[in-house]
Amino acid sequence: MTANNNNIITSNPKELRHVESMATFPSGAGNISQLNAVILGDALASEEFDLIFPSHEFSTQALVPSPQKYLEMYKRSVQDPAGFWSDIAAEFYWKKKWGHQVFDENLDVRKGPIQIQWFKGGVTNICYNCLDRNIESGNGDKVAMYWEGNEPGADGVLTYSQLLQQVCQLANYLKDNGVEKGNAVLIYLPMLMELPIAMLACARIGAVHSVVFAGFSAESVAQRIIDCRPKIVITCNAVMRGPKIINLKDIVDAALDEASHNGVTVDACLTFENESAMTRKATKWQVGRDVWWQDVVPKYSQVCDVVWVDAEDPLFLLYTSGSTGKPKGVLHTTGGYMIYSATTFKYAFDYKQSDIYWCTADCGWITGHSYVTYGPLLNGATVVVYEGAPNYPDPGRSWAIVDKYKVTLFYTAPTLVRSLMRDGDEHVTRYSRKSLRVLGSVGEPINPSAWRWYFNVVGDSRCPISDTWWQTETGGFMITPLPGAWPQKPGSATLPFFGVQPVIVDEKGKEIEGECSGYLCIKGSWPGAFRTLYGDHDRYETTYFKPFPGYYFSGDGCSRDKDGYHWLTGRVDDVINVSGHRIGTAEVESALVSHPQCAEAAVVGVEHEVKGQGIYAFVTLVDGVPYSEELRKSLILAVRKQIGAFAAPDKIHWAPGLPKTRSGKIMRRILRKIASRQLDELGDTSTLADPCVVDQLIALANC
């Protein structure tokens, strides 16, 4: 591998073509054509095309300290995936090693059924590797979890030894009540420590957990119960989310009733008493089915034998819901997922044993599985689990928590970043945040202006940002910066993780080389890939592998620049075709948010009799800024200036707020219905953090 005169790494192997053009940047920040370079800690990131270089001090202590080291590891991971992943897997405990064939795959529907297997024949247990292995290595007294309650001052702590004891007690209860290897257990809990405890308890005995975000409606919970037929449902009576009480038990009761009407009954509903939100006396109860957690679980032994499972035995089901149709039950298996979640966490956050890690995601989503529970604990990390809203009781709560626990690694969603940005810098800067070392972003593309605010204000221009691209289906990070390894570009997910071969294809499925835009696909399998959709392998093949035979189709659009950096443009179904121009909604949103008076924006496509589709933008303004026709024109001009006249929004819809789930995800399905005035088809709004936002948007539709 050599460097040419243009300071670009080149390589003969064809499988490295998507990182061939990555520049080998000097350790100091030299100028690169048309780019302004910034070293961490030296200056603010302000220009649209800044390169943000890791400092020499950060790089020298990083796990991957240079582009050269990354390319060396990446090259091996794609040319010798069996050897690369076997070496990493050997660092974990296996009761029995896998067979001679490390992986077996077919990603081409033309050659037969889609199949992915990793470490088949290997026997292990992910709970054992998360807990027992760390305790046996001398970390039993290390803090595994800090818990921060909704109300300031409510908190708790568990060491690795204490966590194992509580996991064993629940595992013994589950076994005693008929849960066996392969049985499903549905978990509908808020962010109490009991949620990861329940996940680990299931994994310990080989049961398959299905965590449902504690914000879904009774109908949604019922759908999942009917599909996976759990032996037991685990919930709590209620939770406080900010100042609001959410009665979870009532939702579960209604879901269980609906499921029973569809022929599916559940043996027991284990209910944790969350006394800060609701008393036992106020909790509705069905004698014979409902059981209080505190009355039974603590009576069980704190020792529970591990049930050893094959690497390809199922670990969990996680349902993803589309705007229509039956939820998709994404099935992840044990061995490959274990290795992949642990490895991505380690490298993407440059994890050190002294780090304190906080991911703001809920365990009801894949981020909470891979990067609240399994990935961190597999590395022996200390994790912060937060029950409440990130802006309760005030917009400074996140940074109060960072200072309280001396958080070093902070991982959150762009929606939260933009929300906190809107609230004002003063809520950030009044806290120290000196402990922060690496920041992270997850869930959707982060627009450059929000990236810069996150970097400049939250991270004091010294913390690299791991802007990760991945999906429920991938199990772990696919395209992500490695802090310390190479410069970052605000808004870019940068380069592929080890073993991941992203390709960009055109509409006919032909791979496009070099600088380009198209459909993002993955060539070849990786250990963390999901294996099927539960009970519907045909849908698995049709959705992910038939659109472009031979590849996994992500459903996302992507651009790759001349340096090989990847820029996610959003879901392909979030691409608007205006007069033949394909425009990514994320691109328009980024242009709108770059306007100094725009706090947040969400863009959808609507039918247009002339252009085919028009651009409809919901815009939330900075606090105190009044709506005006002049501002509307100014926002449209900002888009015309940044992207072009063809991308100018046809409609600016003022939005006091956007419809979001409690995890911060914007419900674009609802926005599309409002934009097209299909108000009788809004569907389920029960998962919204503030359902009143929908009425406000409808009221402002003609303003």
XYZ file of C-alpha atoms in Angstrom, residues 25-668:
644
model
C -3.655 13.361 6.631
C -0.569 14.668 8.420
C -0.533 14.663 12.202
C -0.578 18.453 12.090
C -3.487 20.225 10.416
C -2.182 21.174 7.001
C -4.394 22.729 4.350
C -6.145 20.359 1.985
C -7.646 21.774 -1.182
C -10.903 23.663 -0.606
C -10.982 22.617 3.023
C -10.271 24.486 6.201
C -8.563 22.328 8.807
C -9.153 22.585 12.546
C -7.360 20.703 15.325
C -9.452 19.611 18.297
C -9.245 22.195 21.042
C -7.568 24.823 18.888
C -10.450 26.608 17.211
C -14.170 26.611 16.595
C -15.552 24.566 13.708
C -17.283 27.194 11.626
C -16.866 26.625 7.907
C -19.170 24.413 5.876
C -16.318 22.173 4.768
C -14.114 22.131 7.834
C -11.985 19.129 8.547
C -11.814 18.521 12.279
C -8.524 16.830 13.139
C -7.980 14.873 16.331
C -5.320 16.420 18.519
C -1.916 14.733 18.651
C -2.507 14.019 22.343
C -5.824 12.275 21.624
C -4.523 10.278 18.667
C -1.441 8.939 20.415
C -3.570 7.282 23.125
C -6.357 6.142 20.769
C -7.009 2.469 20.053
C -6.776 3.288 16.337
C -4.340 6.224 16.195
C -4.029 6.856 12.443
C -5.557 6.284 8.994
C -2.746 3.840 8.285
C -3.618 1.684 11.309
C -7.292 1.768 10.348
C -6.545 0.703 6.777
C -4.286 -2.090 7.987
C -7.067 -3.454 10.237
C -9.820 -2.779 7.704
C -7.921 -4.502 4.899
C -7.567 -7.650 6.982
C -11.212 -7.529 8.074
C -12.496 -7.686 4.485
C -9.783 -9.916 3.002
C -9.684 -12.378 5.919
C -12.979 -11.933 7.814
C -12.754 -15.419 9.330
C -9.339 -14.750 10.839
C -10.106 -11.162 11.859
C -13.321 -11.977 13.739
C -12.011 -15.273 15.161
C -9.142 -13.435 16.836
C -11.586 -10.991 18.450
C -14.060 -13.727 19.426
C -11.262 -15.629 21.169
C -11.082 -12.800 23.745
C -14.524 -13.866 25.040
C -15.596 -17.007 26.888
C -16.825 -19.959 24.846
C -17.869 -23.209 26.506
C -17.113 -24.825 23.162
C -15.295 -23.256 20.209
C -17.045 -22.900 16.860
C -16.323 -25.257 13.983
C -13.790 -24.936 11.195
C -16.114 -22.690 9.145
C -16.300 -19.329 10.927
C -19.139 -17.992 8.812
C -21.517 -19.145 6.114
C -23.560 -16.760 3.990
C -25.767 -16.347 0.966
C -26.941 -12.801 0.281
C -28.094 -13.493 -3.283
C -31.742 -14.529 -3.665
C -30.921 -15.873 -7.127
C -28.742 -18.549 -5.528
C -31.237 -19.792 -2.966
C -32.624 -18.794 0.454
C -30.847 -15.945 2.235
C -28.723 -17.294 5.065
C -26.187 -15.748 7.443
C -24.361 -17.705 10.155
C -21.369 -16.784 12.302
C -19.501 -19.006 14.802
C -22.014 -21.829 14.224
C -21.325 -24.701 16.636
C -19.706 -22.370 19.153
C -21.363 -22.546 22.572
C -21.458 -19.459 24.814
C -23.731 -17.162 26.839
C -23.822 -13.377 26.483
C -24.904 -12.789 30.097
C -21.929 -14.809 31.326
C -19.623 -12.715 29.146
C -21.204 -9.462 30.358
C -21.107 -10.265 34.079
C -19.350 -13.431 35.293
C -16.338 -12.940 33.015
C -15.793 -9.396 34.305
C -16.199 -10.475 37.936
C -13.769 -13.358 37.468
C -11.221 -10.914 36.043
C -11.330 -8.928 39.305
C -13.951 -6.277 38.459
C -16.732 -7.472 40.763
C -16.597 -4.269 42.824
C -16.484 -1.993 39.781
C -19.669 0.022 39.207
C -21.660 -1.526 36.371
C -24.574 0.921 36.446
C -25.393 4.288 37.882
C -29.128 4.930 37.817
C -30.477 8.470 37.747
C -34.181 8.899 38.450
C -36.608 11.301 36.860
C -36.474 13.603 39.883
C -33.072 15.120 40.729
C -31.666 13.380 43.799
C -33.244 9.993 43.042
C -30.408 7.650 42.149
C -28.925 4.199 42.622
C -25.828 2.148 41.895
C -24.982 -1.498 41.187
C -21.537 -3.071 41.027
C -20.914 -5.961 38.643
C -21.302 -8.430 41.540
C -24.562 -6.855 42.715
C -25.903 -6.744 39.157
C -25.167 -10.445 38.699
C -26.967 -11.282 41.952
C -30.112 -9.420 40.863
C -29.981 -10.942 37.379
C -29.740 -14.443 38.914
C -32.709 -13.851 41.210
C -34.931 -12.838 38.286
C -33.577 -15.675 36.116
C -34.464 -18.168 38.860
C -37.984 -16.714 39.115
C -38.440 -17.040 35.343
C -37.237 -20.664 35.377
C -39.476 -21.481 38.329
C -42.430 -20.132 36.364
C -41.925 -22.246 33.287
C -39.648 -20.109 31.131
C -37.250 -22.353 29.238
C -34.587 -21.969 26.585
C -36.164 -20.558 23.418
C -39.287 -19.201 25.161
C -40.129 -15.545 24.622
C -40.444 -13.000 27.443
C -41.965 -9.606 26.625
C -40.530 -6.655 28.583
C -42.456 -3.367 28.808
C -40.452 -1.295 31.271
C -39.170 2.278 31.485
C -35.493 3.051 32.042
C -35.192 1.526 35.472
C -32.222 -0.720 36.239
C -34.756 -3.548 36.181
C -34.920 -3.224 32.375
C -31.327 -4.305 31.593
C -31.599 -6.750 34.531
C -34.587 -8.378 32.804
C -32.754 -8.550 29.465
C -29.719 -10.186 31.059
C -31.855 -12.605 33.093
C -33.526 -13.850 29.912
C -30.170 -14.214 28.164
C -28.765 -16.148 31.141
C -31.321 -18.936 30.760
C -31.503 -18.911 26.964
C -34.905 -17.219 26.812
C -35.590 -14.751 23.994
C -36.401 -11.255 25.210
C -38.594 -8.861 23.291
C -38.352 -5.365 24.744
C -41.177 -3.031 23.757
C -40.570 0.685 24.203
C -42.673 1.847 27.163
C -44.453 4.443 25.089
C -46.172 2.156 22.621
C -49.954 1.882 22.760
C -51.894 -1.115 24.039
C -52.681 -2.061 20.435
C -48.992 -2.067 19.519
C -48.069 -4.118 22.596
C -50.878 -6.570 21.788
C -49.571 -7.031 18.230
C -46.193 -8.022 19.621
C -47.689 -10.367 22.225
C -49.766 -12.085 19.538
C -46.730 -12.479 17.281
C -44.117 -13.790 19.758
C -46.469 -15.494 22.304
C -44.446 -14.773 25.460
C -44.633 -16.998 28.549
C -44.428 -13.950 30.820
C -44.819 -10.178 30.454
C -42.642 -7.956 32.666
C -43.773 -4.389 33.315
C -44.153 -1.825 36.104
C -47.214 -0.037 37.395
C -46.300 3.473 36.210
C -43.467 5.855 35.419
C -42.867 9.584 35.727
C -41.588 11.107 32.508
C -40.837 14.692 33.405
C -43.907 15.950 35.284
C -46.205 13.428 33.574
C -47.373 10.073 34.999
C -47.654 7.266 32.452
C -49.754 4.331 33.630
C -47.936 1.392 32.034
C -49.900 -1.334 33.799
C -53.189 -0.082 32.319
C -51.633 -0.265 28.846
C -50.388 -3.814 29.457
C -53.778 -4.868 30.851
C -55.516 -3.615 27.710
C -52.892 -5.328 25.523
C -53.310 -8.646 27.338
C -57.090 -8.400 26.958
C -56.765 -7.788 23.222
C -54.270 -10.636 22.866
C -56.581 -13.039 24.693
C -59.405 -12.127 22.312
C -57.031 -13.233 19.550
C -56.349 -16.567 21.216
C -53.046 -15.699 22.946
C -52.927 -15.827 26.754
C -49.960 -15.046 28.979
C -49.276 -17.027 32.163
C -48.078 -14.162 34.358
C -47.614 -10.397 34.398
C -44.645 -9.628 36.661
C -45.074 -6.025 37.790
C -42.389 -3.860 39.365
C -43.719 -1.383 41.901
C -42.341 2.002 40.880
C -43.472 3.758 44.032
C -42.181 7.168 42.939
C -44.900 7.171 40.253
C -47.787 5.139 41.708
C -48.700 3.223 44.821
C -49.775 -0.413 44.908
C -53.177 0.627 46.136
C -53.790 2.736 43.029
C -52.680 -0.042 40.664
C -55.351 -2.135 38.951
C -54.810 -5.831 39.603
C -55.857 -9.190 38.193
C -55.514 -11.842 40.877
C -53.987 -15.072 39.634
C -52.122 -13.449 36.767
C -50.455 -10.332 38.177
C -47.481 -10.639 40.544
C -45.498 -7.902 42.292
C -41.779 -8.151 41.468
C -40.790 -7.069 44.993
C -42.925 -9.831 46.562
C -41.321 -12.735 44.714
C -38.004 -12.002 42.967
C -35.918 -11.078 46.077
C -36.796 -14.469 47.632
C -34.860 -16.380 44.969
C -31.241 -17.475 45.134
C -28.587 -15.012 43.973
C -26.877 -17.836 42.095
C -28.236 -19.190 38.816
C -26.539 -21.660 36.521
C -25.912 -20.459 32.996
C -27.792 -22.101 30.137
C -25.202 -22.455 27.387
C -26.464 -21.756 23.880
C -25.238 -22.114 20.320
C -23.897 -18.974 18.680
C -26.848 -19.097 16.257
C -29.507 -19.565 18.947
C -31.830 -16.512 19.151
C -31.007 -13.806 21.698
C -33.761 -11.253 21.179
C -36.634 -10.056 19.029
C -37.040 -6.335 18.431
C -40.037 -5.121 16.492
C -39.763 -2.225 14.083
C -43.034 -0.697 12.965
C -43.651 0.894 9.603
C -46.414 3.365 8.845
C -48.637 0.492 7.737
C -48.823 -3.260 8.142
C -47.666 -5.743 10.703
C -44.566 -4.864 12.781
C -41.376 -6.594 11.675
C -39.828 -8.838 14.326
C -36.081 -8.413 13.774
C -34.313 -11.512 15.117
C -30.735 -11.341 16.404
C -28.787 -14.408 17.446
C -26.187 -14.736 20.177
C -22.570 -15.225 19.120
C -22.103 -12.862 16.209
C -24.170 -10.126 17.840
C -22.139 -10.451 21.048
C -18.814 -10.022 19.250
C -20.046 -7.225 16.999
C -21.763 -5.096 19.662
C -18.711 -5.397 21.936
C -16.206 -4.543 19.198
C -18.110 -1.600 17.730
C -18.565 -0.088 21.195
C -14.877 -0.493 21.998
C -13.515 1.166 18.874
C -16.193 3.749 17.999
C -15.942 5.297 21.473
C -12.221 4.583 21.916
C -13.230 2.905 25.183
C -10.876 2.941 28.182
C -11.485 1.074 31.467
C -11.701 4.376 33.339
C -14.511 5.754 31.155
C -18.011 6.541 32.434
C -20.468 6.065 29.573
C -23.951 7.491 29.094
C -26.223 6.697 26.176
C -29.531 8.573 26.376
C -31.418 5.952 24.329
C -34.153 3.741 25.722
C -33.656 -0.034 25.805
C -36.883 -0.278 23.835
C -34.808 0.530 20.746
C -31.793 -1.240 19.256
C -29.460 1.480 20.570
C -30.461 0.548 24.113
C -29.773 -3.118 23.397
C -26.368 -2.726 21.759
C -25.077 0.435 23.446
C -26.772 0.666 26.848
C -26.709 -2.998 27.811
C -24.661 -5.492 25.830
C -21.817 -3.575 24.143
C -20.753 -1.610 27.243
C -21.095 -4.485 29.736
C -19.185 -6.868 27.461
C -16.318 -4.374 27.733
C -16.637 -4.060 31.514
C -17.814 -0.464 31.258
C -19.631 1.702 33.798
C -22.975 2.793 32.328
C -25.364 5.600 33.321
C -29.072 4.709 33.007
C -31.467 7.675 33.129
C -35.195 7.301 33.742
C -36.432 10.786 32.893
C -36.693 13.362 30.136
C -33.411 15.014 29.050
C -34.803 18.524 29.632
C -36.506 17.913 32.983
C -36.781 19.855 35.221
C -34.837 22.264 32.997
C -32.792 22.142 29.770
C -29.563 21.775 31.754
C -30.438 18.350 33.202
C -28.265 16.383 30.759
C -25.162 18.352 31.703
C -25.999 18.163 35.414
C -25.956 14.367 35.008
C -22.689 14.529 33.044
C -21.062 16.507 35.865
C -22.592 14.376 38.637
C -21.217 11.096 37.301
C -18.146 12.542 35.524
C -19.382 11.124 32.209
C -16.584 10.767 29.645
C -18.494 9.221 26.722
C -21.868 10.761 25.804
C -24.075 9.270 23.069
C -27.370 10.853 22.000
C -29.650 11.670 19.045
C -29.484 14.693 16.694
C -33.061 15.538 17.681
C -31.963 16.068 21.289
C -28.937 18.050 20.143
C -31.147 20.379 18.100
C -33.652 20.688 20.946
C -30.938 21.664 23.442
C -29.397 23.981 20.863
C -32.746 25.737 20.615
C -32.920 26.178 24.400
C -29.730 28.235 24.397
C -26.037 27.853 25.168
C -26.420 29.113 28.731
C -28.033 25.829 29.798
C -24.859 24.044 28.692
C -22.092 26.454 29.624
C -23.163 26.834 33.264
C -21.977 23.232 33.756
C -18.374 22.097 33.662
C -18.549 19.091 31.252
C -14.747 18.836 31.637
C -15.008 15.076 32.034
C -16.330 14.630 28.466
C -13.876 12.951 26.103
C -15.914 11.580 23.175
C -19.385 12.547 21.955
C -21.678 10.411 19.812
C -24.690 10.818 17.553
C -27.268 8.181 16.563
C -30.634 7.766 14.888
C -30.552 10.005 11.823
C -28.090 12.152 9.882
C -26.943 15.109 11.966
C -26.956 18.353 10.019
C -23.634 20.258 9.976
C -24.886 23.239 12.001
C -26.111 20.963 14.822
C -22.850 18.982 14.569
C -20.849 22.183 15.042
C -22.943 23.332 17.991
C -22.525 19.916 19.611
C -18.794 20.055 18.973
C -18.183 23.707 19.847
C -20.564 24.231 22.788
C -21.103 20.818 24.384
C -17.620 19.464 23.683
C -15.729 22.763 24.031
C -14.139 22.109 20.588
C -12.062 19.270 22.035
C -14.217 16.109 21.846
C -14.430 14.084 18.643
C -17.957 13.092 17.600
C -18.742 9.509 16.631
C -21.536 10.206 14.150
C -22.727 6.628 13.697
C -24.782 5.103 10.902
C -26.432 1.752 11.550
C -29.873 0.157 11.890
C -31.953 -2.173 14.045
C -31.212 -4.803 11.432
C -27.419 -4.373 11.478
C -27.050 -4.894 15.244
C -24.210 -2.396 15.526
C -22.346 0.460 13.876
C -21.701 0.120 10.133
C -20.231 3.481 9.123
C -18.681 5.539 11.898
C -15.715 7.716 12.786
C -13.065 6.116 14.974
C -11.956 8.891 17.353
C -8.291 9.657 16.844
C -7.957 7.792 13.557
C -8.853 10.408 10.956
C -10.324 13.904 10.530
C -14.050 14.403 10.671
C -16.337 16.397 8.413
C -19.393 17.848 10.174
C -22.416 15.807 9.131
C -20.549 12.854 7.636
C -20.596 9.338 9.120
C -17.169 9.038 7.431
C -15.868 5.492 6.797
C -16.951 1.855 7.208
C -16.337 -0.128 10.366
C -14.172 -3.242 10.227
C -15.651 -5.985 8.082
C -18.317 -3.725 6.552
C -18.251 -3.255 2.774
C -20.657 -0.472 1.806
C -21.408 -0.012 -1.870
C -23.452 2.685 -3.575
C -25.562 1.421 -6.451
C -27.758 3.051 -9.078
C -31.402 2.182 -9.720
C -30.361 -0.867 -11.764
C -28.190 -2.200 -8.941
C -24.885 -1.351 -10.623
C -22.085 -0.326 -8.261
C -20.944 3.271 -8.709
C -17.293 4.069 -8.199
C -15.690 7.147 -6.620
C -17.586 10.338 -5.853
C -21.291 9.592 -6.277
C -24.808 9.381 -4.876
C -27.219 6.458 -4.889
C -28.654 3.611 -2.854
C -26.590 2.363 0.081
C -26.109 -1.413 0.099
C -23.761 -3.744 1.974
C -21.763 -6.456 0.249
C -21.085 -9.561 2.321
C -22.287 -10.323 5.837
C -20.968 -9.148 9.201
C -21.332 -10.860 12.600
C -24.033 -8.523 13.972
C -26.432 -8.895 11.038
C -29.996 -9.976 11.828
C -30.835 -13.455 10.639
C -34.519 -13.194 9.716
C -37.831 -11.508 10.440
C -39.543 -13.693 13.024
C -42.027 -16.006 11.338
C -41.693 -14.237 7.995
C -38.484 -15.123 6.156
C -40.145 -14.257 2.835
C -40.645 -10.666 3.975
C -37.012 -10.622 5.160
C -35.814 -11.578 1.696
C -38.267 -9.334 -0.152
C -37.549 -6.216 1.922
C -33.794 -6.407 2.274
C -32.324 -8.695 -0.391
C -34.570 -8.676 -3.479
C -34.302 -4.960 -4.357
C -30.614 -5.413 -5.290
C -29.759 -9.148 -5.521
C -26.392 -10.004 -4.008
C -26.519 -7.151 -1.502
C -28.205 -6.175 1.759
C -30.266 -3.072 0.899
C -30.303 -0.561 3.726
C -33.223 1.491 2.426
C -31.059 4.611 2.778
C -29.664 6.999 0.230
C -26.008 7.957 0.479
C -23.406 10.195 -1.125
C -19.691 9.453 -1.123
C -17.282 12.347 -1.560
C -13.871 12.385 -3.211
C -12.174 11.451 0.087
C -14.346 8.345 0.467
C -16.450 9.876 3.255
C -20.102 8.801 3.412
C -22.982 11.264 3.775
C -26.350 9.702 4.595
C -29.228 11.477 2.860
C -32.053 9.739 4.708
C -34.460 6.951 3.854
C -34.987 6.393 0.169
C -38.673 6.884 0.832
C -37.646 10.260 2.295
C -36.213 11.254 -1.076
C -38.453 13.696 -2.922
C -38.520 13.660 -6.707
C -39.131 17.250 -7.799
C -39.305 17.670 -11.578
C -36.846 14.822 -12.018
C -34.474 16.087 -9.301
C -33.985 13.592 -6.454
C -33.719 15.645 -3.264
C -32.968 14.115 0.139
C -35.178 15.493 2.896
C -32.166 15.612 5.230
C -30.402 17.896 2.747
C -33.269 20.433 2.755
C -33.637 20.198 6.534
C -29.950 20.926 6.969
C -30.219 24.019 4.770
C -33.221 25.306 6.733
C -31.578 24.732 10.120
C -28.509 26.656 8.956
C -30.737 29.767 9.061
C -29.984 31.558 12.360
C -33.677 31.865 13.261
C -34.584 28.225 12.557
C -34.250 25.820 15.499
C -35.497 22.652 13.828
C -37.050 21.524 10.575
C -38.690 18.422 9.149
C -39.349 18.044 5.441
C -41.775 15.720 3.637
C -42.916 15.322 0.051
C -46.456 16.134 -1.125
C -48.179 15.658 -4.450
C -47.699 18.523 -6.891
C -49.695 18.732 -10.105
C -46.818 20.253 -12.054
C -43.616 18.952 -10.450
C -44.836 15.495 -9.433
C -43.788 16.121 -5.856
C -43.437 19.327 -3.914
C -41.373 20.090 -0.829
C -43.318 20.746 2.363
C -41.282 22.020 5.323
C -42.329 22.121 8.977
C -40.197 24.772 10.682
C -39.694 25.426 14.403
C -38.222 28.838 15.117
C -35.786 29.903 17.803
C -37.622 30.933 20.985
C -39.015 34.461 20.786
C -38.836 34.787 17.002
C -42.270 35.702 15.564
C -43.735 34.190 12.403
C -43.609 36.530 9.416
C -43.834 36.476 5.651
C -40.363 38.022 5.452
C -38.910 35.183 7.508
C -40.715 32.624 5.344
C -39.070 34.122 2.254
C -35.702 34.229 4.014
C -35.897 30.530 4.864
C -36.766 29.603 1.281
C -33.865 31.749 0.087
C -31.492 29.892 2.412
C -32.430 26.603 0.721
C -32.154 28.101 -2.774
C -28.727 29.422 -1.878
C -27.378 26.196 -0.361
C -28.930 23.594 -2.667
C -30.549 25.337 -5.630
C -33.838 26.796 -6.777
C -35.184 23.316 -7.557
C -35.001 22.432 -3.838
C -36.879 25.511 -2.581
C -39.767 24.495 -0.284
C -43.227 24.988 -1.775
C -44.706 25.433 1.671
C -43.306 26.545 5.030
C -45.577 25.323 7.822
C -44.873 27.014 11.153
C -44.423 24.416 13.902
C -44.300 25.288 17.627
C -43.031 21.726 18.012
C -42.664 18.547 15.981
C -44.421 15.243 16.722
C -41.763 13.083 18.388
C -41.696 9.831 20.269
C -40.419 9.932 23.837
C -37.056 8.784 22.488
C -36.894 11.885 20.274
C -37.687 10.329 16.890
C -39.732 12.583 14.607
C -42.916 10.842 13.452
C -42.701 11.781 9.770
